[in-house]
Coordinates of C-alpha atoms in Angstrom, one line a residue:
Chain J
E1213 CA -3.8 7.4 6.1
D1214 CA -5.3 4.0 7.1
Q1215 CA -9.1 4.2 7.5
V1216 CA -9.3 1.1 9.6
T1217 CA -6.7 0.1 12.3
Q1218 CA -7.0 -3.0 14.3
S1219 CA -5.2 -3.9 17.6
P1220 CA -3.6 -5.9 18.8
E1221 CA -2.0 -7.6 15.7
A1222 CA -1.9 -10.9 17.6
L1223 CA -3.4 -12.1 20.8
R1224 CA -2.8 -15.4 22.6
L1225 CA -5.4 -16.4 25.2
Q1226 CA -5.9 -19.4 27.5
E1227 CA -9.2 -21.2 27.1
G1228 CA -11.8 -19.3 29.2
E1229 CA -9.7 -16.1 29.3
S1230 CA -12.0 -13.3 28.1
S1231 CA -10.6 -10.3 26.1
S1232 CA -11.4 -7.7 23.5
L1233 CA -10.2 -6.8 20.1
N1234 CA -10.2 -3.2 18.9
C1235 CA -11.1 -1.6 15.5
S1236 CA -10.6 2.1 15.1
Y1237 CA -11.9 3.8 12.0
T1238 CA -11.9 7.2 10.3
V1239 CA -14.5 7.8 7.7
S1240 CA -16.6 10.9 6.9
G1241 CA -19.8 9.0 7.1
L1242 CA -20.3 5.4 8.2
R1243 CA -22.8 3.2 6.4
G1244 CA -21.8 0.1 8.3
L1245 CA -19.0 -1.6 10.2
F1246 CA -18.4 -5.3 9.6
W1247 CA -16.7 -8.0 11.6
Y1248 CA -15.5 -11.1 9.8
R1249 CA -13.7 -14.2 10.9
Q1250 CA -11.0 -15.7 8.6
D1251 CA -9.5 -19.1 8.9
P1252 CA -6.2 -19.8 7.2
G1253 CA -6.6 -20.2 3.4
K1254 CA -10.3 -19.4 3.6
G1255 CA -12.5 -16.4 2.7
P1256 CA -13.8 -14.0 5.3
E1257 CA -16.9 -15.4 7.1
F1258 CA -19.5 -12.8 8.1
L1259 CA -20.1 -12.3 11.8
F1260 CA -21.8 -8.9 12.5
T1261 CA -22.8 -5.6 10.9
L1262 CA -23.1 -2.5 13.1
Y1263 CA -24.8 0.6 11.8
S1264 CA -24.8 3.3 14.5
A1265 CA -23.0 4.3 17.7
G1266 CA -24.3 2.4 20.7
E1267 CA -25.4 -0.6 18.8
E1268 CA -24.4 -4.1 20.1
K1269 CA -24.8 -7.5 18.6
E1270 CA -24.1 -10.9 20.1
K1271 CA -23.4 -14.4 18.7
E1272 CA -22.4 -17.2 21.0
R1273 CA -19.2 -16.1 22.8
L1274 CA -18.8 -13.0 20.7
K1275 CA -20.2 -9.5 21.2
A1276 CA -19.6 -6.5 19.0
T1277 CA -20.1 -2.9 20.0
L1278 CA -19.7 0.4 18.2
T1279 CA -18.9 4.0 19.1
K1280 CA -18.4 6.9 16.8
K1281 CA -14.7 6.1 16.4
E1282 CA -14.2 2.5 17.2
S1283 CA -15.6 -0.9 17.6
F1284 CA -14.8 -3.7 20.0
L1285 CA -15.2 -7.4 19.6
H1286 CA -15.5 -9.0 23.0
I1287 CA -14.7 -12.7 23.3
T1288 CA -16.1 -14.3 26.5
A1289 CA -14.7 -17.6 27.7
P1290 CA -13.1 -18.4 24.4
K1291 CA -12.5 -21.9 23.2
P1292 CA -9.7 -23.2 20.9
E1293 CA -12.1 -23.3 18.0
D1294 CA -12.3 -19.5 18.3
S1295 CA -8.8 -19.3 17.0
A1296 CA -8.8 -17.4 13.7
T1297 CA -8.0 -13.9 12.3
Y1298 CA -10.8 -11.4 13.1
L1299 CA -11.2 -8.7 10.4
C1300 CA -12.9 -5.4 10.8
A1301 CA -14.1 -3.5 7.7
V1302 CA -16.1 -0.3 7.1
Q1303 CA -18.4 0.8 4.3
E1304 CA -18.6 4.5 3.8
D1305 CA -21.8 6.4 3.2
T1306 CA -20.6 7.6 -0.2
G1307 CA -22.9 5.6 -2.5
F1308 CA -20.3 3.0 -3.1
Q1309 CA -20.4 -0.6 -1.9
K1310 CA -16.7 -1.4 -1.3
L1311 CA -15.5 -2.6 2.1
V1312 CA -12.2 -1.2 3.5
F1313 CA -10.5 -3.8 5.7
G1314 CA -8.1 -3.5 8.6
T1315 CA -5.1 -5.8 8.8
G1316 CA -6.9 -8.1 11.3
T1317 CA -6.1 -9.6 14.8
R1318 CA -4.8 -13.1 14.8
L1319 CA -6.3 -14.8 17.8
L1320 CA -4.9 -18.1 19.2
V1321 CA -6.7 -19.8 22.1
S1322 CA -4.8 -22.5 23.9
P1323 CA -6.5 -25.3 25.7
Chain R
E790 CA -26.7 -22.4 3.5
P791 CA -26.1 -20.7 0.1
E792 CA -22.5 -20.1 -0.7
V793 CA -20.2 -18.4 -3.3
T794 CA -18.2 -21.0 -5.2
Q795 CA -14.8 -20.2 -6.7
T796 CA -12.7 -22.2 -9.1
P797 CA -9.9 -23.2 -9.3
S798 CA -8.8 -23.2 -5.6
H799 CA -5.2 -22.9 -6.7
Q800 CA -3.7 -21.7 -10.0
V801 CA -0.1 -21.5 -11.0
T802 CA 0.8 -19.5 -14.1
Q803 CA 3.8 -18.1 -15.8
M804 CA 4.5 -14.4 -15.9
G805 CA 2.9 -12.8 -18.9
Q806 CA 0.2 -15.4 -19.3
E807 CA -3.6 -14.7 -19.1
V808 CA -5.6 -16.2 -16.3
I809 CA -9.4 -16.3 -15.7
L810 CA -10.7 -16.8 -12.2
R811 CA -14.2 -18.1 -12.0
C812 CA -17.0 -17.5 -9.4
V813 CA -20.6 -18.6 -9.0
P814 CA -22.3 -16.0 -6.8
I815 CA -25.4 -16.8 -4.7
S816 CA -28.3 -17.0 -7.1
N817 CA -30.5 -14.2 -5.9
H818 CA -27.7 -11.7 -5.3
L819 CA -27.3 -8.7 -7.6
Y820 CA -24.0 -7.2 -6.6
F821 CA -20.7 -8.9 -7.3
Y822 CA -17.2 -8.1 -6.1
W823 CA -13.6 -9.2 -6.4
Y824 CA -11.1 -8.6 -3.6
R825 CA -7.5 -9.8 -3.2
Q826 CA -5.2 -10.5 -0.3
I827 CA -1.5 -10.6 -0.8
L828 CA 0.1 -13.0 1.7
G829 CA 0.3 -11.3 5.1
Q830 CA -1.5 -8.2 4.0
K831 CA -5.0 -6.7 4.1
V832 CA -7.9 -7.8 2.1
E833 CA -8.1 -5.2 -0.7
F834 CA -11.1 -4.2 -2.9
L835 CA -10.6 -4.6 -6.6
V836 CA -14.0 -4.0 -8.3
S837 CA -17.8 -4.1 -7.9
F838 CA -20.2 -5.1 -10.6
Y839 CA -23.9 -4.4 -10.8
N840 CA -26.5 -4.6 -13.6
N841 CA -23.8 -5.9 -16.0
E842 CA -21.4 -3.1 -15.5
I843 CA -18.6 -2.0 -13.2
S844 CA -20.0 0.3 -10.5
E845 CA -16.7 1.0 -8.7
K846 CA -13.0 0.0 -9.1
S847 CA -9.8 0.6 -7.2
E848 CA -6.5 1.9 -8.4
I849 CA -5.3 -1.7 -8.4
F850 CA -7.8 -2.6 -11.1
D851 CA -6.0 -1.3 -14.1
D852 CA -6.2 -2.1 -17.8
Q853 CA -4.8 -5.6 -17.2
F854 CA -7.9 -6.6 -15.3
S855 CA -11.4 -7.1 -16.6
V856 CA -14.6 -8.7 -15.2
E857 CA -17.5 -10.3 -17.0
R858 CA -20.8 -12.0 -16.2
P859 CA -20.9 -14.2 -19.3
D860 CA -24.1 -16.0 -18.4
G861 CA -26.7 -15.9 -15.6
S862 CA -24.6 -17.7 -13.0
N863 CA -20.9 -17.1 -13.5
F864 CA -18.8 -14.0 -12.7
T865 CA -15.2 -14.0 -13.9
L866 CA -12.0 -12.0 -13.3
K867 CA -9.4 -11.9 -16.1
I868 CA -5.9 -10.8 -15.8
R869 CA -4.4 -10.3 -19.2
S870 CA -0.7 -10.5 -18.6
T871 CA 0.2 -11.6 -15.2
K872 CA 3.0 -10.2 -13.1
L873 CA 4.8 -11.6 -10.1
E874 CA 3.1 -9.1 -7.9
D875 CA -0.3 -10.4 -8.9
S876 CA 0.3 -13.5 -6.8
A877 CA -2.4 -13.4 -4.1
M878 CA -5.6 -14.9 -2.9
Y879 CA -8.5 -13.6 -4.9
F880 CA -11.9 -13.6 -3.3
C881 CA -15.2 -13.3 -5.0
A882 CA -18.1 -12.0 -3.0
S883 CA -21.8 -11.3 -3.7
S884 CA -24.5 -9.4 -1.9
E885 CA -28.3 -9.1 -2.2
S886 CA -28.1 -5.3 -2.1
G887 CA -25.3 -2.7 -2.2
T888 CA -26.1 -1.5 1.3
A889 CA -24.2 -2.3 4.5
Y890 CA -25.6 -5.8 5.0
G891 CA -22.7 -8.3 4.9
Y892 CA -21.4 -9.8 1.7
T893 CA -20.8 -13.5 1.4
F894 CA -17.3 -14.3 0.3
G895 CA -16.1 -17.4 -1.5
S896 CA -13.2 -19.5 -0.3
G897 CA -10.8 -17.9 -2.8
T898 CA -8.4 -18.8 -5.6
R899 CA -4.7 -18.8 -4.7
L900 CA -2.9 -17.4 -7.7
T901 CA 0.8 -18.0 -7.9
V902 CA 2.7 -16.3 -10.8
V903 CA 6.1 -17.8 -11.4

């Protein structure tokens, strides 16, 4: 069973058209939920860490929120340079450090 | 801004050959990791390394794989006898602590096994 599921797989937006990406997770205890941005052929670039339900974090046009079962990445008035794959990952509260990733959402923002 | 450096960026090797992928983590980081991403698939955890020993490894990280911190700055991943299915992007990452604060990933090494 997948621990991290992201939807949609792909999303095409017009510049300025706001939307949200979803990350559902199932872990026995959550140490942290991470959002990363990945450009083609590059490594994941850290965006946010969320630790507990109700927490929100913002950076420019991005806002991440967390509930007990899912996280949303809200993109407000996106620009073409926001086009990338957005990855969600969880770290369990088991004493180990590994991140478990979802398959990502490929976002394309057209001018 | 500090970064994790990986070399080479692309390596082509013949099946059965040994490869060593190299990484220079951020200097004050204590935890080091290798992940891989097969084309079109998820980023998958391979191994974590702390205090000169493996702290966790996945089922993927079998006897064909090994890691080493040969000096104070480098962190390497060795694949002893490469298989076609080892073809992937390999990412090194490091973190200051093992807690939930985000890692920093390198740009990756694309390994192609022919």
